[in-house]
Short mmCIF file of C-alpha atoms in Angstrom, two decimals:
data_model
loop_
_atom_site.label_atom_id
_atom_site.label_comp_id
_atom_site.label_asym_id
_atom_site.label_seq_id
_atom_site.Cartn_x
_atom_site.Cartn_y
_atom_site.Cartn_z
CA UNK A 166 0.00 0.00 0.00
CA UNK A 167 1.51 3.19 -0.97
CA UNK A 168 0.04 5.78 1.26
CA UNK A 169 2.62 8.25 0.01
CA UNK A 170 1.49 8.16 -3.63
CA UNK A 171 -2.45 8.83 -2.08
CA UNK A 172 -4.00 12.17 -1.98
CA UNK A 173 -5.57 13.33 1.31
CA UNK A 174 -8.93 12.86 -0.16
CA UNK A 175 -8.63 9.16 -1.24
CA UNK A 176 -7.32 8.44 2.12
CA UNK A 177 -10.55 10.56 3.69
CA UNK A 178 -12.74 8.38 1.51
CA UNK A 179 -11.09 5.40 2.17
CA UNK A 180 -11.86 5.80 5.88
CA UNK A 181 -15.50 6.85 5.25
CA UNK A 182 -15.80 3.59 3.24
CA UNK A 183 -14.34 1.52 6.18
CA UNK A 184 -16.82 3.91 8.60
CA UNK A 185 -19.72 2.50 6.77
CA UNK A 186 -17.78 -1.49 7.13
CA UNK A 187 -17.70 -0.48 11.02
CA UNK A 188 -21.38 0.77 10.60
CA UNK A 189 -22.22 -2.42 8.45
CA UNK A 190 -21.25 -4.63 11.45
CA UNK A 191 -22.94 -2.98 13.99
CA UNK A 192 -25.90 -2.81 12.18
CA UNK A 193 -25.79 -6.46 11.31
CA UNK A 194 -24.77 -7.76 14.26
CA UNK A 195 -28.27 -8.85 15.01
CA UNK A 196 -27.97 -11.06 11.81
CA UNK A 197 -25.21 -13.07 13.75
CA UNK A 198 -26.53 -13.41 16.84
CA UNK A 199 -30.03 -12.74 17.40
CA UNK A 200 -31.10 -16.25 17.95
CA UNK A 201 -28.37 -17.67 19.36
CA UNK A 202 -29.05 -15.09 21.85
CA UNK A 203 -32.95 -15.34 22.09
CA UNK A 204 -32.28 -19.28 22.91
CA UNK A 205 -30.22 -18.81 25.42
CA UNK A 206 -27.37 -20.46 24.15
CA UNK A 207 -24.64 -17.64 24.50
CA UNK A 208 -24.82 -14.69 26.34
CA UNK A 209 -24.96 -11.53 24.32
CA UNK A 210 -20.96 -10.84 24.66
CA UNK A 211 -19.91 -14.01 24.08
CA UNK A 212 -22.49 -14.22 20.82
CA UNK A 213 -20.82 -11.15 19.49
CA UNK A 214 -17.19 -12.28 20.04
CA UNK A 215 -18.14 -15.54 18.40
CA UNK A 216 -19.39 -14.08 15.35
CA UNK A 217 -16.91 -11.12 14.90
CA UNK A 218 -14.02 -13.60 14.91
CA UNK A 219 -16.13 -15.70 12.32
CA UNK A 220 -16.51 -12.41 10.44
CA UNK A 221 -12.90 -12.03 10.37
CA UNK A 222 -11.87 -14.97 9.08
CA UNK A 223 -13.95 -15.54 5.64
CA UNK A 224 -12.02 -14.25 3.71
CA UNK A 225 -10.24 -17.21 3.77
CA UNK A 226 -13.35 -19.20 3.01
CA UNK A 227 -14.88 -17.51 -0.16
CA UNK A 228 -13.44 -15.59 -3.48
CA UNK A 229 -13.91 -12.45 -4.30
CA UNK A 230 -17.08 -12.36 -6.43
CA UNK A 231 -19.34 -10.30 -4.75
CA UNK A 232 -16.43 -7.21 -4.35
CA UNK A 233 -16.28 -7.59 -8.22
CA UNK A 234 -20.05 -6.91 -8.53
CA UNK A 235 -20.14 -4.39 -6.66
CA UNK A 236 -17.19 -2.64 -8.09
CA UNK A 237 -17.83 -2.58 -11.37
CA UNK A 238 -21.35 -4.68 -11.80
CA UNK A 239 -23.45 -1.98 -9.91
CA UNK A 240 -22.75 1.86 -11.80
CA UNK A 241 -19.54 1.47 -14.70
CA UNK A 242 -16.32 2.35 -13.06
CA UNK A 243 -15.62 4.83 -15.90
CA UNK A 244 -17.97 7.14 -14.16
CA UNK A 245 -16.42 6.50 -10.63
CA UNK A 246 -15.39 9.58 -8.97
CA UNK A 247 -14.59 11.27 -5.66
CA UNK A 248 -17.83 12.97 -5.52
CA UNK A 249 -20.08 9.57 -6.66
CA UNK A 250 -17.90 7.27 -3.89
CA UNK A 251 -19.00 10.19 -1.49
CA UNK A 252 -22.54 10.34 -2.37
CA UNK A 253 -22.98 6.63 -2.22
CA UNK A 254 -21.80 6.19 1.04
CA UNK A 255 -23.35 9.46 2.54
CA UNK A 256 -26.81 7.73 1.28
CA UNK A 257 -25.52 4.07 2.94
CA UNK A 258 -24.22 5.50 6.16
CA UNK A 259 -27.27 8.19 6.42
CA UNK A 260 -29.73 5.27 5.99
CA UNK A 261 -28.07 2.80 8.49
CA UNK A 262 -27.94 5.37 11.27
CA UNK A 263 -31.69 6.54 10.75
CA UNK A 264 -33.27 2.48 10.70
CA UNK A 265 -30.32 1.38 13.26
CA UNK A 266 -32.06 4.21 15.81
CA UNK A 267 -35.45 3.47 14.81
CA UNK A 268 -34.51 -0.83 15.67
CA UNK A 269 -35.43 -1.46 11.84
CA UNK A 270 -33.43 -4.45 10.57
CA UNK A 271 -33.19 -3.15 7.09
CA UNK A 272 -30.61 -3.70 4.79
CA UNK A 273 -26.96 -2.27 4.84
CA UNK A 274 -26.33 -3.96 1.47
CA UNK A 275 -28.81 -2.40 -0.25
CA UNK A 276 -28.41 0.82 1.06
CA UNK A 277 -24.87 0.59 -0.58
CA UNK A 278 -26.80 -0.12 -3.62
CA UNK A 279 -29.26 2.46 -3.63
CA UNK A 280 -26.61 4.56 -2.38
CA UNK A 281 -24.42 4.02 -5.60
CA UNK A 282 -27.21 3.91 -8.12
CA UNK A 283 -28.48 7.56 -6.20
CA UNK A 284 -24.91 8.69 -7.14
CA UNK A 285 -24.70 7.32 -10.33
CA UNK A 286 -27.83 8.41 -11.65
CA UNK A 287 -27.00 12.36 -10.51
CA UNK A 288 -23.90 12.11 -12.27
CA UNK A 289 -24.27 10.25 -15.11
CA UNK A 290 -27.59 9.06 -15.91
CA UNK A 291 -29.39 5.64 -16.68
CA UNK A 292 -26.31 5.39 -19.46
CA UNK A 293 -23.87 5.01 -16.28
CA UNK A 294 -25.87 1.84 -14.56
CA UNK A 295 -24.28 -1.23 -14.91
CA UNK A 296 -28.51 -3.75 -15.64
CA UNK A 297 -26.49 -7.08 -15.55
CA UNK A 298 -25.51 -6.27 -11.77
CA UNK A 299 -28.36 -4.00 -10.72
CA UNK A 300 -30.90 -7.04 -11.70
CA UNK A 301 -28.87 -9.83 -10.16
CA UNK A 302 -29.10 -7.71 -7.09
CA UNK A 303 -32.36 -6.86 -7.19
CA UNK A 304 -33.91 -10.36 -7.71
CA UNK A 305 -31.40 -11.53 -4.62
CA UNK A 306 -33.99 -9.14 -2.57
CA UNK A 307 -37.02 -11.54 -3.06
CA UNK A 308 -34.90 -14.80 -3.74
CA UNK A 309 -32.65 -14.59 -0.83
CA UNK A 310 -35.38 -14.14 1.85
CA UNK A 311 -37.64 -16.88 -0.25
CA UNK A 312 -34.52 -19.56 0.14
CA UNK A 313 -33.66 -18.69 3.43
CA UNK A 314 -37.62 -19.35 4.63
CA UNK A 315 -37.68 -22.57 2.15
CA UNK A 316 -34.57 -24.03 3.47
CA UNK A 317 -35.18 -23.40 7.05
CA UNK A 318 -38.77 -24.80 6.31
CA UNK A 319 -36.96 -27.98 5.28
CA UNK A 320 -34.78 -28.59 7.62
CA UNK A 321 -37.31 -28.24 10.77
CA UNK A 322 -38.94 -30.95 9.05
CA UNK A 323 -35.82 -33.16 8.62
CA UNK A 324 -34.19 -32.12 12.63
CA UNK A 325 -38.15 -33.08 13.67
CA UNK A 326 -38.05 -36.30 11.70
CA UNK A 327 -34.46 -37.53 12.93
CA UNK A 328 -35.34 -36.65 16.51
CA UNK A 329 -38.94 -37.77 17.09
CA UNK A 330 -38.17 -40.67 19.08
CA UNK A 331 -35.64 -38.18 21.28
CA UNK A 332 -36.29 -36.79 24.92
CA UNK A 333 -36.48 -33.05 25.00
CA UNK A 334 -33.82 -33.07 26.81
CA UNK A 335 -31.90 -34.78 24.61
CA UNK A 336 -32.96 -32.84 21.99
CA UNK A 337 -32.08 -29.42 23.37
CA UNK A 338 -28.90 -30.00 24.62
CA UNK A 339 -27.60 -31.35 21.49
CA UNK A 340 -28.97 -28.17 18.94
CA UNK A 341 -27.31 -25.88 22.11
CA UNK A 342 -24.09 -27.60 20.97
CA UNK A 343 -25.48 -27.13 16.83
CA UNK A 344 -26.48 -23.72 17.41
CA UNK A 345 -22.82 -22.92 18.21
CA UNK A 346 -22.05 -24.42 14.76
CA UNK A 347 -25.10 -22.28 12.51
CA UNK A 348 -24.19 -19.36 14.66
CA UNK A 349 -20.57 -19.69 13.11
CA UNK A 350 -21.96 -20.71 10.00
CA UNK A 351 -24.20 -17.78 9.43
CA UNK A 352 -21.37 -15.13 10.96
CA UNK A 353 -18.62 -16.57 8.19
CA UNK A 354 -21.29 -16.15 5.31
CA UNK A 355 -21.92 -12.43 6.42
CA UNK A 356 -18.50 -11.76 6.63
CA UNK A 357 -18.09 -13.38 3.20
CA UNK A 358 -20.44 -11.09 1.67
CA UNK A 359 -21.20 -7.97 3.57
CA UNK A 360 -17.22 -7.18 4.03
CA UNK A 361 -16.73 -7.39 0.07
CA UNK A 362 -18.85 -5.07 -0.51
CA UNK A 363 -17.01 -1.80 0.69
CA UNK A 364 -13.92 -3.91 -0.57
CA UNK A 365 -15.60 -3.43 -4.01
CA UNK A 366 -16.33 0.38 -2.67
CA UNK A 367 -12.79 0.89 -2.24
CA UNK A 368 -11.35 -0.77 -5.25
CA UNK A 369 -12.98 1.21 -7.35
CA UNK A 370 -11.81 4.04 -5.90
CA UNK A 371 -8.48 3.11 -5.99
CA UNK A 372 -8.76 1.99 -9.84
CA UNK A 373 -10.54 5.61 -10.35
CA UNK A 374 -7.12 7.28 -8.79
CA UNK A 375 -4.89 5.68 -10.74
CA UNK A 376 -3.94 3.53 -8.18
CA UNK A 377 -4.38 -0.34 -9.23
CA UNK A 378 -1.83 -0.38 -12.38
CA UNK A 379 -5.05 0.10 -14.96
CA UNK A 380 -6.63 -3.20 -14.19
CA UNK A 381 -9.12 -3.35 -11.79
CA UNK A 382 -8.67 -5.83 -8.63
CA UNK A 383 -8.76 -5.89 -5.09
CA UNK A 384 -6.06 -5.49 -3.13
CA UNK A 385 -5.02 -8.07 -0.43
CA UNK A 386 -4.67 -5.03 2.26
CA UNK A 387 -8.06 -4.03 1.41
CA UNK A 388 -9.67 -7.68 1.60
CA UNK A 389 -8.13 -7.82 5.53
CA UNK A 390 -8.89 -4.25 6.61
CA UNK A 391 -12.46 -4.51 4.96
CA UNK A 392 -12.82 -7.99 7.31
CA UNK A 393 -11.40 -5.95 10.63
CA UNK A 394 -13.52 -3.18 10.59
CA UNK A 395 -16.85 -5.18 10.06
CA UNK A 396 -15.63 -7.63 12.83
CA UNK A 397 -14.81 -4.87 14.88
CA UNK A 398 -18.57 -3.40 14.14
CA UNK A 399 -19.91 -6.61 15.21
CA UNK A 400 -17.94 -6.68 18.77
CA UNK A 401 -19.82 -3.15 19.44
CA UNK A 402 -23.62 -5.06 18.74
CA UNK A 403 -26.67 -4.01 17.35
CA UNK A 404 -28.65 -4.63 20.10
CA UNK A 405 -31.62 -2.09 19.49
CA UNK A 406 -32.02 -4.77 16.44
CA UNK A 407 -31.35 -7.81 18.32
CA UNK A 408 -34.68 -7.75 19.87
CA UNK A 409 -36.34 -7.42 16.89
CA UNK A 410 -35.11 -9.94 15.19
CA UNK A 411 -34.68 -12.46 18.23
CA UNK A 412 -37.89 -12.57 19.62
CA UNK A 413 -40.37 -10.28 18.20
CA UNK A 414 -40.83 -12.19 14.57
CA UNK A 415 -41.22 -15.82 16.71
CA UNK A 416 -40.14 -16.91 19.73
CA UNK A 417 -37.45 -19.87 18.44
CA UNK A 418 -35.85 -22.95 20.45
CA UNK A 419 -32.64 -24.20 20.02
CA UNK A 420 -33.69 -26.53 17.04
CA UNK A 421 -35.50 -23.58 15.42
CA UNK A 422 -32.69 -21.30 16.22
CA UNK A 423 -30.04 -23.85 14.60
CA UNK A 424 -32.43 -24.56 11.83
CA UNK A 425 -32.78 -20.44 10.74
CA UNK A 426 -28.98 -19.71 10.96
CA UNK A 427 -28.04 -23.24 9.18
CA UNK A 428 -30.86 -21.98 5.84
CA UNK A 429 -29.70 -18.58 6.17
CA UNK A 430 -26.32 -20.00 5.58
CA UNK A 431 -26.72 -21.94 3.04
CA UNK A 432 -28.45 -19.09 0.96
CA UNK A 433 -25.49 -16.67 1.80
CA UNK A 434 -22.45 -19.22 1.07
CA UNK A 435 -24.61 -19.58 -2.32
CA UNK A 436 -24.94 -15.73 -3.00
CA UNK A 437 -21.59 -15.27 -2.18
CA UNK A 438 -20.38 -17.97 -4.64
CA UNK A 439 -22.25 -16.78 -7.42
CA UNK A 440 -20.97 -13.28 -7.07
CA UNK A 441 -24.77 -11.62 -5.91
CA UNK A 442 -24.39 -9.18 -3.26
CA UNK A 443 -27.75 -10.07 -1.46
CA UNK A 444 -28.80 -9.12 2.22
CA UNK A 445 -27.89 -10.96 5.38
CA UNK A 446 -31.07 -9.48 7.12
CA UNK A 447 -33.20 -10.32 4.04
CA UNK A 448 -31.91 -13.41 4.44
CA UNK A 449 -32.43 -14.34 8.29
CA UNK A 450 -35.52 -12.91 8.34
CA UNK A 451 -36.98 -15.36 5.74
CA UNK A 452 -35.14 -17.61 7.60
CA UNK A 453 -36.81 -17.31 10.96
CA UNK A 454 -40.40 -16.63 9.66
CA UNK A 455 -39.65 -19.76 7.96
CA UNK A 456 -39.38 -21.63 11.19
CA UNK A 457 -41.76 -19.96 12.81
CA UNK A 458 -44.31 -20.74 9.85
CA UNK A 459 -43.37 -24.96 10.56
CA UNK A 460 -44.96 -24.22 13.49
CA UNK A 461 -48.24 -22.89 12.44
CA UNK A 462 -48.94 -19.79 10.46
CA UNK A 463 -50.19 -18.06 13.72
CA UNK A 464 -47.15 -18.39 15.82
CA UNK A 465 -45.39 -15.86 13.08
CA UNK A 466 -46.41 -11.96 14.07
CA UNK A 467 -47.15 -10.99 10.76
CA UNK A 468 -47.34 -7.55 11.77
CA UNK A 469 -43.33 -7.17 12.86
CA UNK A 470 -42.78 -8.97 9.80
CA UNK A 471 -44.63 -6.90 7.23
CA UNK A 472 -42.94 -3.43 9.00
CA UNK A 473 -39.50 -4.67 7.87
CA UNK A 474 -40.38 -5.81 4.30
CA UNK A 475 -41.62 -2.24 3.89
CA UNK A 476 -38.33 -1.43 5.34
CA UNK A 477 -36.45 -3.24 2.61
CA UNK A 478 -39.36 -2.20 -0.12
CA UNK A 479 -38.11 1.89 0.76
CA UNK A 480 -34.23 1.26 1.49
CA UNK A 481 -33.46 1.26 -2.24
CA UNK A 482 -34.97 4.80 -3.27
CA UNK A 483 -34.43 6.50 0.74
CA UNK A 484 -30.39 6.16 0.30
CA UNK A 485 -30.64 6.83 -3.11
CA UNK A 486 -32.21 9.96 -2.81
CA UNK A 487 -29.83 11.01 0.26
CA UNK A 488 -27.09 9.57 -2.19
CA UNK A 489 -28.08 11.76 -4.52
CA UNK A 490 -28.07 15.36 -2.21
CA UNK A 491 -24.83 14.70 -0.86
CA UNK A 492 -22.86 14.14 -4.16
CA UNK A 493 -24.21 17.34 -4.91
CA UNK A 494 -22.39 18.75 -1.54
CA UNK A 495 -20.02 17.15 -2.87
CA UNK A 496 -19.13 18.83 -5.49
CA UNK A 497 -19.74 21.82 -3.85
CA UNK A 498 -17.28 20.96 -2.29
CA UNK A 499 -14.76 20.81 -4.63
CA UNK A 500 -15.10 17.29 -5.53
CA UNK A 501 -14.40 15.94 -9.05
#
């Protein structure tokens, strides 16, 4: 990393982009640990310890796909500038503090999104947008939640089959000891794909300042201090969220809890293979109305649950529009 060869404003932008990664964490953490916590299995500082090291450590798990997409799949880099990085995560960081204090779980993901299409849109216009990546992410926002809800579905049917004949007793001790294993699950598939996303951010800010040789690629130091901060976001909890998602949707048990994080796993580790940058709270959320659902439809409050897809339905066009006004302070700012 040559900080020498940086100007003061890449290296201000840089650490607004790892601001939002910090923000992104905290604002997530729920994700991670909301039903581990609502079982009882791990106390709320362990639970966030637990999944910030397994946010830490995916990099080592999963490629870079996602950070491509969102990049260069999202807006074209050609049009990447100071003043569009800036607006995007103005938007992104403006959204997550406003639904983080209102205990919304919406998405940070697709706040970047919105926040970068916002930004892209002022500058350049629909000939700037990038379709390919835009509708890839936008059909991960209604497949993501549906697979996470199907596959929990599933496997509460399979965990009930394979343990009918089991005392409770039996039964809960052993998904206490699972639960540890979704929990981790679930934490290294956020990582995986939440974390690349402001490593795309700031790869394409890099590539815009010259700084990546004229080929476009993410740097290793980026890929590690991307990881760091959103662990380090995670440590500090989202625990105005936690509730929310822990207990408010359904009230879960160990198998139910295992069950959730295990689905929204497998839907993330997928996402993240494929290169779609979709969203860990989409995700989850399917994921535990899912379980709740195996249960009978009544035992999901419908309610809670309806309040955050309207959440996600206005996430898109609220950071895009903030997106949008502060670009414009950008460059009254000075900003190219």
């Amino acid at each position: 990393m040559d900080i020498a060869g940086m100007s003061s404003l890449l290296i201000f932008l840089i650490f607004v982009a790892l601001a939002f990664d910090f923000l992104n964490g905290l604002h997530d953490a729920a994700n991670s640990i909301a039903t581990v916590v609502s079982t009882r299995v791990l106390s709320p500082r362990v639970a966030v310890v637990w999944a910030a090291f397994f946010n830490f450590i995916a990099f080592l798990f999963f490629g870079l796909h996602v950070a491509n997409t969102v990049g260069k799949g999202i807006i074209s880099a050609d049009i990447v500038s100071d003043a569009v990085i800036f607006g995007a995560l103005g938007g992104a960081i403006s959204w997550n503090v406003i639904t983080w204090l209102a205990g919304i779980p919406s998405s940070s993901s697709h706040a970047l999104i919105g926040g970068l299409l916002g930004a892209g849109l002022t500058k350049a216009g629909f000939d700037g947008i990038v379709w390919s990546g835009v509708l890839k992410t936008l059909a991960g926002i209604v497949v993501s939640p549906t697979l996470g809800f199907v596959l929990a579905l599933v496997l509460v049917f399979i965990v009930s089959w394979a343990f009918v004949k089991a005392t409770p007793a039996f039964a809960d001790s052993t998904f206490r000891k699972l639960q540890l294993v979704s929990a981790a699950m679930f934490s290294l598939g956020h990582g995986g794909n939440d974390a690349q996303k402001t490593m795309g951010i700031i790869a394409v800010l890099l590539y815009s300042h010259g700084q990546l040789g004229g080929e476009f690629h993410v740097p290793f130091w980026v890929v590690i201090t991307c990881q760091a901060a959103l662990g380090l976001g995670t440590l500090f909890g989202g625990w105005r969220i936690v509730h929310t998602m822990g207990s408010k949707i359904t009230r879960l048990s160990p198998q139910q809890g295992f069950c959730a994080e295990t689905g929204g796993a497998l839907t993330i580790f997928l996402a993240t293979y494929i290169g779609v940058p979709i969203s860990t709270t989409h995700t989850i959320t399917g994921a535990i109305v899912g379980v709740g659902a195996s249960r009978r439809m009544s035992a999901v409050r419908w309610g809670v649950a309806s309040r955050i897809v309207w959440a996600w339905v206005i996430t898109l066009p609220a950071s895009g529009l903030i997106a949008a006004a502060t670009y414009g302070l950008g460059r009254l700012a000075g900003m190219q």
